[in-house]
C-alpha positions as CSV (number, residue, x, y, z in Angstrom):
1,X,-135.2,-0.5,-41.9
2,X,-131.9,1.1,-42.9
3,X,-133.1,4.4,-41.6
4,X,-133.8,2.9,-38.3
5,X,-130.3,1.6,-38.0
6,X,-128.8,5.0,-38.8
7,X,-131.0,6.7,-36.2
8,X,-130.0,4.2,-33.6
9,X,-126.3,4.7,-34.3
10,X,-126.7,8.5,-34.1
11,X,-128.6,8.3,-30.8
12,X,-125.9,6.1,-29.3
13,X,-123.1,8.5,-30.4
14,X,-124.8,11.5,-29.1
15,X,-125.5,9.9,-25.7
16,X,-121.8,8.5,-25.2
17,X,-119.7,11.5,-26.5
18,X,-120.0,13.9,-23.5
19,X,-119.3,11.1,-21.0
20,X,-116.1,10.1,-22.8
21,X,-114.9,13.7,-23.0
22,X,-115.6,14.2,-19.3
23,X,-113.8,11.0,-18.3
24,X,-110.8,11.8,-20.5
25,X,-110.6,15.3,-18.9
26,X,-110.7,13.9,-15.4
27,X,-108.0,11.3,-16.2
28,X,-105.7,13.9,-17.7
29,X,-106.2,16.2,-14.7
30,X,-105.5,13.4,-12.3
31,X,-102.4,12.4,-14.2
32,X,-101.0,16.0,-14.2
33,X,-101.8,16.2,-10.5
34,X,-99.8,13.1,-9.8
35,X,-96.9,14.3,-11.8
36,X,-96.9,17.6,-9.8
37,X,-97.3,15.9,-6.4
38,X,-94.6,13.2,-6.8
39,X,-91.6,15.7,-6.7
40,X,-93.1,17.5,-3.7
41,X,-93.7,14.2,-1.7
42,X,-90.5,12.3,-2.6
43,X,-87.8,15.1,-2.3
44,X,-85.0,12.5,-1.7
45,X,-85.2,11.4,-5.3
46,X,-84.4,14.8,-6.6
47,X,-80.7,15.5,-7.6
48,X,-79.2,17.3,-4.6
49,X,-76.3,18.8,-6.6
50,X,-78.6,20.5,-9.0
51,X,-80.9,21.8,-6.3
52,X,-77.9,23.1,-4.3
53,X,-76.6,25.0,-7.3
54,X,-80.0,26.4,-7.9
55,X,-81.0,27.3,-4.4
56,X,-77.6,28.1,-2.6
57,X,-76.0,31.4,-3.5
58,X,-72.2,31.4,-4.4
59,X,-69.8,32.1,-1.5
60,X,-68.6,35.7,-1.3
61,X,-65.0,36.3,-2.5
62,X,-62.2,36.2,0.1
63,X,-61.3,39.5,1.7
64,X,-58.2,41.2,0.5
65,X,-55.0,40.7,2.5
66,X,-54.3,43.3,5.2
67,X,-51.8,46.0,4.3
68,X,-48.3,45.6,5.6
69,X,-47.5,47.3,8.9
70,X,-45.8,50.6,8.7
71,X,-42.0,50.7,9.1
72,X,-41.1,51.9,12.5
73,X,-38.3,54.4,12.5
74,X,-36.1,53.9,15.5
75,X,-34.6,57.1,16.7
76,X,-31.2,56.8,18.3
77,X,-30.7,59.3,21.0
78,X,-27.2,60.6,21.2
79,X,-25.3,59.4,24.3
80,X,-23.6,62.1,26.2
81,X,-20.0,61.3,26.5
82,X,-18.7,62.1,30.0
83,X,-15.1,61.8,29.0
84,X,-13.7,64.0,26.3
85,X,-10.0,64.4,25.4
86,X,-9.2,62.4,28.5
87,X,-11.0,64.7,30.9
88,X,-14.2,64.2,32.8
89,X,-17.0,66.5,31.6
90,X,-20.2,67.3,33.5
91,X,-23.3,66.0,31.6
92,X,-25.7,68.6,30.2
93,X,-28.7,66.5,31.0
94,X,-29.4,64.0,33.7
95,X,-29.4,60.5,32.0
96,X,-32.1,58.0,32.9
97,X,-29.5,55.2,33.5
98,X,-26.1,55.7,34.9
99,X,-23.5,53.0,34.0
100,X,-20.7,52.3,36.4
101,X,-17.4,52.0,34.6
102,X,-15.1,49.6,36.3
103,X,-11.4,49.9,35.5
104,X,-9.4,46.7,35.5
105,X,-6.4,46.8,37.8
106,X,-3.1,46.3,36.0
107,X,-1.2,43.1,36.9
108,X,1.7,43.6,39.2
109,X,5.1,43.7,37.6
110,X,6.8,40.7,39.2
111,X,10.0,41.3,37.3
112,X,10.8,44.6,39.0
113,X,9.9,43.9,42.6
114,X,12.2,46.0,44.6
115,X,13.5,45.7,48.1
116,X,12.7,48.2,50.9
117,X,15.5,50.7,51.0
118,X,16.8,49.7,47.5
119,X,18.0,52.0,44.8
120,X,15.7,52.9,42.0
121,X,16.7,51.1,38.8
122,X,18.6,48.4,40.7
123,X,19.0,44.8,39.6
124,X,16.1,42.5,40.6
125,X,17.2,40.3,43.5
126,X,19.7,42.9,44.9
127,X,20.0,44.0,48.5
128,X,19.3,47.3,50.3
129,X,22.1,49.8,49.9
130,X,23.2,48.6,46.5
131,X,24.6,50.8,43.7
132,X,22.9,51.5,40.4
133,X,24.4,49.2,37.9
134,X,26.7,47.6,40.5
135,X,27.0,44.1,41.7
136,X,27.9,44.8,45.3
137,X,25.4,43.0,47.5
138,X,23.6,41.5,44.6
139,X,22.8,37.8,44.4
140,X,24.7,36.1,41.7
141,X,22.6,34.1,39.3
142,X,23.7,30.9,37.8
143,X,24.2,30.7,34.1
144,X,21.7,28.7,32.2
145,X,22.9,25.2,31.4
146,X,24.0,24.6,27.8
147,X,21.5,22.9,25.6
148,X,22.1,19.1,25.3
149,X,24.1,18.1,22.3
150,X,22.2,15.7,20.1
151,X,24.4,12.9,18.8
152,X,24.3,12.3,15.1
153,X,22.5,9.0,14.4
154,X,25.0,6.3,13.5
155,X,24.6,4.8,10.0
156,X,23.0,1.4,10.0
157,X,25.5,-1.1,8.9
158,X,24.0,-3.9,6.8
159,X,24.9,-7.4,7.9
160,X,25.5,-8.7,4.4
161,X,26.7,-7.1,1.2
162,X,27.2,-8.3,-2.4
163,X,30.7,-8.0,-4.0
164,X,31.8,-9.0,-7.5
165,X,33.9,-12.1,-7.9
166,X,36.9,-10.3,-9.3
167,X,37.0,-7.8,-6.5
168,X,36.6,-10.4,-3.8
169,X,39.4,-12.5,-5.3
170,X,41.9,-9.9,-4.3
171,X,41.1,-10.7,-0.6
172,X,41.8,-14.4,-1.0
173,X,44.6,-15.3,1.4
174,X,44.5,-19.2,1.1
175,X,43.6,-21.0,-2.1
176,X,43.4,-24.8,-2.5
177,X,43.9,-26.0,-6.1
178,X,41.3,-28.7,-6.9
179,X,42.4,-32.2,-8.0
180,X,41.5,-32.9,-11.6
181,X,39.3,-36.0,-11.7
182,X,40.8,-38.9,-13.6
183,X,37.5,-39.8,-15.2
184,X,37.2,-36.2,-16.5
185,X,40.7,-36.4,-17.9
186,X,40.1,-39.6,-19.7
187,X,36.8,-38.2,-21.2
188,X,38.8,-35.0,-22.0
189,X,36.3,-32.8,-20.1
190,X,37.3,-29.3,-19.2
191,X,35.5,-26.1,-18.4
192,X,34.5,-23.7,-15.6
193,X,32.5,-24.6,-12.4
194,X,30.8,-21.5,-11.0
195,X,29.4,-21.2,-7.4
196,X,27.6,-18.6,-5.5
197,X,29.3,-18.4,-2.1
198,X,28.6,-16.6,1.2
199,X,31.8,-15.6,2.9
200,X,31.4,-15.2,6.7
201,X,32.6,-12.3,8.8
202,X,35.8,-14.3,9.6
203,X,36.5,-14.8,5.9
204,X,35.6,-18.6,5.7
205,X,33.3,-20.1,3.1
206,X,29.9,-20.8,4.7
207,X,27.7,-21.7,1.8
208,X,28.3,-22.9,-1.7
209,X,25.5,-23.0,-4.4
210,X,26.2,-24.4,-7.8
211,X,25.4,-22.1,-10.7
212,X,26.9,-24.0,-13.7
213,X,29.5,-26.7,-14.4
214,X,30.0,-30.3,-15.5
215,X,28.8,-32.9,-13.0
216,X,32.2,-34.8,-13.3
217,X,34.1,-31.6,-12.2
218,X,31.6,-30.5,-9.5
219,X,32.7,-32.5,-6.5
220,X,36.4,-31.8,-6.9
221,X,35.7,-28.0,-7.2
222,X,33.5,-28.1,-4.1
223,X,36.0,-29.8,-1.9
224,X,38.8,-27.3,-2.9
225,X,36.7,-24.1,-2.6
226,X,35.2,-25.0,0.8
227,X,38.8,-24.8,2.2
228,X,39.5,-21.3,0.8
229,X,40.1,-18.4,3.2
230,X,39.4,-14.6,2.6
231,X,40.3,-11.5,4.5
232,X,37.3,-10.2,6.6
233,X,35.4,-7.5,4.8
234,X,34.9,-4.3,6.8
235,X,32.1,-1.8,6.3
236,X,32.1,1.3,8.6
237,X,34.7,-0.4,10.6
238,X,32.6,-3.5,11.3
239,X,32.9,-7.0,9.6
240,X,30.1,-8.0,7.4
241,X,29.2,-11.1,5.4
242,X,29.8,-11.1,1.6
243,X,27.8,-12.7,-1.2
244,X,30.0,-13.3,-4.2
245,X,30.7,-15.7,-7.1
246,X,33.6,-18.1,-7.4
247,X,34.8,-19.6,-10.6
248,X,37.0,-22.7,-10.7
249,X,38.7,-23.5,-14.1
250,X,39.6,-27.0,-15.2
251,X,42.0,-27.4,-18.1
252,X,43.7,-30.5,-19.4
253,X,47.0,-28.7,-19.2
254,X,46.9,-29.3,-15.4
C-alpha cells in the first residue's frame, strides 16, 4: 500500500513539472515584453531633459570676433600756394577746385573826408583854398562843454542830540528857583530831584521825566524847571533838540 502511494506521487510530479516550467517561461517572456513595450508606447512619461541631453548634440562654440578694420592712412596732398612773398605765382599743376578769394573792402575813413579843391593834410571841415595848418576859411568848432560839477552831499543833521547836564547848564539863560515846600522843611527833608528833559529848538523845556527825588520835593521842582529857558543848540548851523539831565538841589539853608 505504501508503495502504491509513492508511485502515485511520482507519476503526478512527472506529469505536472514540464507544464509548470512552460507556463513560467511564458509568463516571464510576456512580462519582459510588457516592460520593453511600455516605454515605446508611452513616450510622454519619459524624462524629456534626460532624453534631450542624450539625443541632442551640444551647440557649436560661438565664432571668434572679426578682426579690427585696418587703420586708413589719410594722405594730405600739399596745397599749392599761389601767393608767395606777397607776389602771385603761377601754379605748377592745375588744381581740381579753384577757390575764389574775396578781399573785404576797407571802411571809408570818415574822419579825413576832404573837400574838392582842398589842400592835402588840411583840417577836416575846412573849405577849398585853405592853407596847410591854417585856420583861414575853416569852420570853427565849439569847445566841448565842461563836465558838470557834482555837489558834495550835505551831511545829514540829526533832529535830536544828547548833551550832558553840566554842559547844557552853561546855555541856561533863565533859571527859576523852586519854592521850598513848608511840609518838607518841617520834616527836615532835603536832597536832589533829577529829571530827564527835552529842550526844544527854541530852548524851552518840552518834556520832563522824573529820574529820582523825594515825593514832597517833586512838584515844587517841576514847576520851577518847566519855566527855565536855554539858548538854542545849533548843529551844522541848524537848531536841534537836546536830551539832557537837570538836577534841582533842595537844602534847608534855603
